[in-house]
Amino acid sequence: MDWFPLWNSLRIAAISSVLVFFTGIAAAYYAARLPRMIKGVLDVALTLPLVLPPTVVGYFLLLLFGSKRPLGMALESIGVKFVMTWYGGIVAAAVVSFPLLYRTARGAFEAFDETLAQAGQTLGLSNTYIFWHIRMPACQQGIFAGVVLAFARALGEYGATSMLIGYTPGRTATISTTVYQLWRTGDDLHAFYWVLVNLAISATVLLAVNLLERKQRRGGRRL
């Protein structure tokens, strides 16, 4: 059994989760501090990939990074190509999983007690120190839940990924695209094997989220 789809799915999900972690937290932090009207407009723009069909997201990515598009041609001129390459899957996975982390992190930041940050400022602490040593630890459980959900979404991504990078065995194949291709060619047995692999990973992720929520509830009761 060729395990490349598993390896490829895991590296795409892991790298995209790292990208989403930093971009999602930055967007959530600044969005939480904006006026309500501006924040509402920004929320719509940043959350749109969550409600759009994944194939539509993939279509927009093709319009952006296609070899005949200005940005796509500019990137290819410096040796960067996102269409039909495994690292194009990172872009697709990051786009569709970004809203999950963004919304979760924004909720955590909005629930943060700002008096803690103000106390740090009175002690002469920098905003950077306050963010990483006070704000982030206080919001870490909510942010961690967002990271786990974003990773799970990226791992199971099919629509945008299949549109942007297609299916090439040993190069761009992921678990989701492999299941579809095996089913399409009548190889139900191996397709079922990959379904079981995906189920096992998804169940593990959901278990981690449930354990985290239970820990949060226990912590709330102690307070």
Tab-separated table of C-alpha atoms in Angstrom:
chain	number	residue	atom	x	y	z
A	1	MET	CA	0.000	0.000	0.000
A	2	ASP	CA	1.375	3.380	-1.044
A	3	TRP	CA	1.440	5.641	2.018
A	4	PHE	CA	2.324	8.811	0.093
A	5	PRO	CA	-1.233	10.254	0.331
A	6	LEU	CA	-1.056	10.046	4.130
A	7	TRP	CA	2.373	11.684	4.282
A	8	ASN	CA	1.358	14.346	1.794
A	9	SER	CA	-1.906	15.105	3.615
A	10	LEU	CA	-0.121	15.380	6.956
A	11	ARG	CA	2.578	17.741	5.695
A	12	ILE	CA	0.055	19.912	3.853
A	13	ALA	CA	-2.166	20.086	6.936
A	14	ALA	CA	0.769	20.751	9.279
A	15	ILE	CA	2.370	23.513	7.191
A	16	SER	CA	-0.955	25.172	6.411
A	17	SER	CA	-1.845	25.079	10.128
A	18	VAL	CA	1.374	26.922	10.960
A	19	LEU	CA	0.557	29.586	8.362
A	20	VAL	CA	-3.018	29.853	9.577
A	21	PHE	CA	-1.844	30.079	13.196
A	22	PHE	CA	0.159	33.261	12.643
A	23	THR	CA	-2.114	34.917	10.066
A	24	GLY	CA	-5.304	33.944	11.914
A	25	ILE	CA	-4.081	35.197	15.275
A	26	ALA	CA	-2.847	38.471	13.773
A	27	ALA	CA	-6.150	39.034	11.950
A	28	ALA	CA	-8.207	38.064	15.028
A	29	TYR	CA	-6.219	40.300	17.366
A	30	TYR	CA	-6.566	43.409	15.230
A	31	ALA	CA	-10.168	42.649	14.202
A	32	ALA	CA	-11.223	42.363	17.842
A	33	ARG	CA	-10.032	45.940	18.406
A	34	LEU	CA	-11.833	47.480	15.421
A	35	PRO	CA	-15.152	49.390	15.514
A	36	ARG	CA	-18.191	47.144	15.160
A	37	MET	CA	-19.096	48.184	11.602
A	38	ILE	CA	-15.589	47.740	10.221
A	39	LYS	CA	-15.218	44.454	12.095
A	40	GLY	CA	-18.466	43.197	10.571
A	41	VAL	CA	-17.284	43.890	7.034
A	42	LEU	CA	-13.905	42.296	7.750
A	43	ASP	CA	-15.602	39.250	9.283
A	44	VAL	CA	-17.581	38.678	6.104
A	45	ALA	CA	-14.452	38.852	3.949
A	46	LEU	CA	-12.315	36.623	6.167
A	47	THR	CA	-15.023	34.061	6.890
A	48	LEU	CA	-16.303	33.731	3.326
A	49	PRO	CA	-14.215	30.599	2.515
A	50	LEU	CA	-16.028	28.827	5.357
A	51	VAL	CA	-19.445	29.115	3.692
A	52	LEU	CA	-18.456	28.980	0.024
A	53	PRO	CA	-18.396	25.561	-1.659
A	54	PRO	CA	-14.775	24.330	-1.627
A	55	THR	CA	-14.817	23.937	-5.411
A	56	VAL	CA	-15.712	27.632	-5.713
A	57	VAL	CA	-12.750	28.486	-3.477
A	58	GLY	CA	-10.574	26.314	-5.710
A	59	TYR	CA	-11.908	28.101	-8.779
A	60	PHE	CA	-10.936	31.480	-7.343
A	61	LEU	CA	-7.479	30.125	-6.493
A	62	LEU	CA	-7.089	28.981	-10.099
A	63	LEU	CA	-8.100	32.452	-11.270
A	64	LEU	CA	-5.425	33.871	-8.990
A	65	PHE	CA	-2.547	31.408	-9.488
A	66	GLY	CA	-3.279	29.973	-12.938
A	67	SER	CA	-0.369	29.884	-15.356
A	68	LYS	CA	-2.127	32.372	-17.648
A	69	ARG	CA	-2.973	34.820	-14.869
A	70	PRO	CA	-0.743	37.820	-14.026
A	71	LEU	CA	0.130	36.638	-10.501
A	72	GLY	CA	0.584	33.051	-11.653
A	73	MET	CA	2.920	34.107	-14.470
A	74	ALA	CA	4.880	36.378	-12.124
A	75	LEU	CA	5.359	33.560	-9.618
A	76	GLU	CA	6.321	31.034	-12.284
A	77	SER	CA	8.959	33.463	-13.580
A	78	ILE	CA	10.762	33.075	-10.235
A	79	GLY	CA	10.201	29.334	-10.094
A	80	VAL	CA	7.116	29.232	-7.853
A	81	LYS	CA	4.109	27.286	-9.121
A	82	PHE	CA	1.001	26.492	-7.071
A	83	VAL	CA	-1.022	24.700	-9.741
A	84	MET	CA	-0.515	20.909	-9.860
A	85	THR	CA	2.168	20.943	-7.140
A	86	TRP	CA	1.904	19.560	-3.610
A	87	TYR	CA	2.705	22.896	-2.020
A	88	GLY	CA	-0.233	24.385	-3.882
A	89	GLY	CA	-2.254	22.178	-1.564
A	90	ILE	CA	-0.881	24.206	1.346
A	91	VAL	CA	-2.449	27.346	-0.116
A	92	ALA	CA	-5.792	25.629	-0.685
A	93	ALA	CA	-5.847	24.077	2.786
A	94	ALA	CA	-4.822	27.338	4.450
A	95	VAL	CA	-7.548	29.327	2.714
A	96	VAL	CA	-10.377	26.958	3.674
A	97	SER	CA	-9.169	26.377	7.255
A	98	PHE	CA	-8.265	30.000	8.058
A	99	PRO	CA	-11.822	31.047	9.105
A	100	LEU	CA	-11.980	28.316	11.763
A	101	LEU	CA	-8.926	29.606	13.603
A	102	TYR	CA	-9.762	33.244	12.977
A	103	ARG	CA	-13.256	33.006	14.469
A	104	THR	CA	-12.111	30.945	17.444
A	105	ALA	CA	-9.151	33.199	18.199
A	106	ARG	CA	-11.218	36.355	17.808
A	107	GLY	CA	-13.752	35.056	20.311
A	108	ALA	CA	-10.938	34.253	22.751
A	109	PHE	CA	-9.409	37.713	22.376
A	110	GLU	CA	-12.773	39.427	22.836
A	111	ALA	CA	-13.325	37.472	26.066
A	112	PHE	CA	-9.902	38.471	27.414
A	113	ASP	CA	-9.930	40.684	30.508
A	114	GLU	CA	-8.265	43.881	29.278
A	115	THR	CA	-7.508	44.967	32.828
A	116	LEU	CA	-4.711	42.386	32.808
A	117	ALA	CA	-3.092	44.091	29.840
A	118	GLN	CA	-3.606	47.501	31.417
A	119	ALA	CA	-1.940	46.281	34.598
A	120	GLY	CA	1.031	45.126	32.562
A	121	GLN	CA	1.281	48.520	30.888
A	122	THR	CA	1.363	50.271	34.259
A	123	LEU	CA	4.357	48.065	35.109
A	124	GLY	CA	6.161	49.264	31.991
A	125	LEU	CA	5.783	46.050	30.006
A	126	SER	CA	5.860	46.350	26.229
A	127	ASN	CA	2.817	45.479	24.115
A	128	THR	CA	4.761	42.601	22.563
A	129	TYR	CA	5.579	41.151	25.982
A	130	ILE	CA	1.982	41.583	27.129
A	131	PHE	CA	0.686	39.848	24.007
A	132	TRP	CA	2.908	36.758	24.227
A	133	HIS	CA	3.181	36.406	28.012
A	134	ILE	CA	-0.215	37.605	29.251
A	135	ARG	CA	-2.805	37.679	26.465
A	136	MET	CA	-1.793	34.472	24.662
A	137	PRO	CA	-1.561	32.293	27.818
A	138	ALA	CA	-4.984	33.531	28.909
A	139	CYS	CA	-6.478	32.680	25.503
A	140	GLN	CA	-4.404	29.581	24.768
A	141	GLN	CA	-7.137	26.980	25.216
A	142	GLY	CA	-9.491	28.651	22.759
A	143	ILE	CA	-6.678	29.230	20.287
A	144	PHE	CA	-5.506	25.631	20.611
A	145	ALA	CA	-9.026	24.427	19.833
A	146	GLY	CA	-8.974	26.621	16.713
A	147	VAL	CA	-5.624	25.195	15.639
A	148	VAL	CA	-6.873	21.620	16.059
A	149	LEU	CA	-10.026	22.342	14.069
A	150	ALA	CA	-8.022	24.100	11.351
A	151	PHE	CA	-5.638	21.127	11.137
A	152	ALA	CA	-8.546	18.688	10.865
A	153	ARG	CA	-10.196	20.812	8.168
A	154	ALA	CA	-6.955	21.024	6.206
A	155	LEU	CA	-6.387	17.286	6.521
A	156	GLY	CA	-9.802	16.460	5.096
A	157	GLU	CA	-9.842	19.147	2.409
A	158	TYR	CA	-10.893	17.916	-1.028
A	159	GLY	CA	-12.737	20.463	-3.161
A	160	ALA	CA	-10.274	23.371	-3.347
A	161	THR	CA	-7.316	20.967	-3.284
A	162	SER	CA	-8.576	18.881	-6.196
A	163	MET	CA	-9.243	22.041	-8.211
A	164	LEU	CA	-5.810	23.545	-7.612
A	165	ILE	CA	-3.420	20.581	-7.491
A	166	GLY	CA	-5.453	17.724	-8.957
A	167	TYR	CA	-4.457	14.113	-8.390
A	168	THR	CA	-1.037	12.792	-9.369
A	169	PRO	CA	0.144	9.611	-7.586
A	170	GLY	CA	3.389	10.200	-5.725
A	171	ARG	CA	3.246	13.970	-6.280
A	172	THR	CA	-0.019	15.665	-5.299
A	173	ALA	CA	-2.227	12.816	-4.067
A	174	THR	CA	-3.904	13.346	-0.687
A	175	ILE	CA	-6.143	11.051	1.336
A	176	SER	CA	-9.311	12.721	0.087
A	177	THR	CA	-8.353	12.768	-3.581
A	178	THR	CA	-7.066	9.187	-3.328
A	179	VAL	CA	-10.392	7.950	-1.934
A	180	TYR	CA	-12.227	9.572	-4.828
A	181	GLN	CA	-9.858	8.232	-7.471
A	182	LEU	CA	-9.918	4.695	-6.065
A	183	TRP	CA	-13.709	4.752	-5.903
A	184	ARG	CA	-13.926	6.158	-9.426
A	185	THR	CA	-11.762	3.334	-10.776
A	186	GLY	CA	-13.721	0.660	-8.931
A	187	ASP	CA	-11.099	-0.157	-6.293
A	188	ASP	CA	-13.536	-0.074	-3.391
A	189	LEU	CA	-11.326	-2.147	-1.074
A	190	HIS	CA	-8.373	0.262	-1.065
A	191	ALA	CA	-10.735	3.237	-1.005
A	192	PHE	CA	-12.254	1.767	2.162
A	193	TYR	CA	-8.771	1.387	3.697
A	194	TRP	CA	-8.139	5.089	3.194
A	195	VAL	CA	-11.564	5.920	4.594
A	196	LEU	CA	-10.621	4.015	7.748
A	197	VAL	CA	-7.331	5.928	7.978
A	198	ASN	CA	-9.182	9.219	7.653
A	199	LEU	CA	-11.765	8.152	10.234
A	200	ALA	CA	-9.030	7.207	12.708
A	201	ILE	CA	-7.291	10.571	12.339
A	202	SER	CA	-10.554	12.521	12.521
A	203	ALA	CA	-11.670	10.636	15.623
A	204	THR	CA	-8.338	11.396	17.299
A	205	VAL	CA	-8.688	15.092	16.499
A	206	LEU	CA	-12.249	15.223	17.821
A	207	LEU	CA	-11.176	13.400	20.977
A	208	ALA	CA	-8.472	16.024	21.525
A	209	VAL	CA	-11.021	18.827	21.124
A	210	ASN	CA	-13.450	17.142	23.544
A	211	LEU	CA	-10.715	16.667	26.141
A	212	LEU	CA	-9.776	20.330	25.788
A	213	GLU	CA	-13.384	21.442	26.254
A	214	ARG	CA	-13.690	19.230	29.336
A	215	LYS	CA	-10.539	20.802	30.745
A	216	GLN	CA	-11.966	24.268	30.129
A	217	ARG	CA	-15.205	23.395	31.923
A	218	ARG	CA	-13.312	22.026	34.920
A	219	GLY	CA	-11.168	25.136	35.026
A	220	GLY	CA	-14.274	27.310	34.925
A	221	ARG	CA	-15.856	25.435	37.829
A	222	ARG	CA	-12.706	25.861	39.942
A	223	LEU	CA	-12.875	29.590	39.374
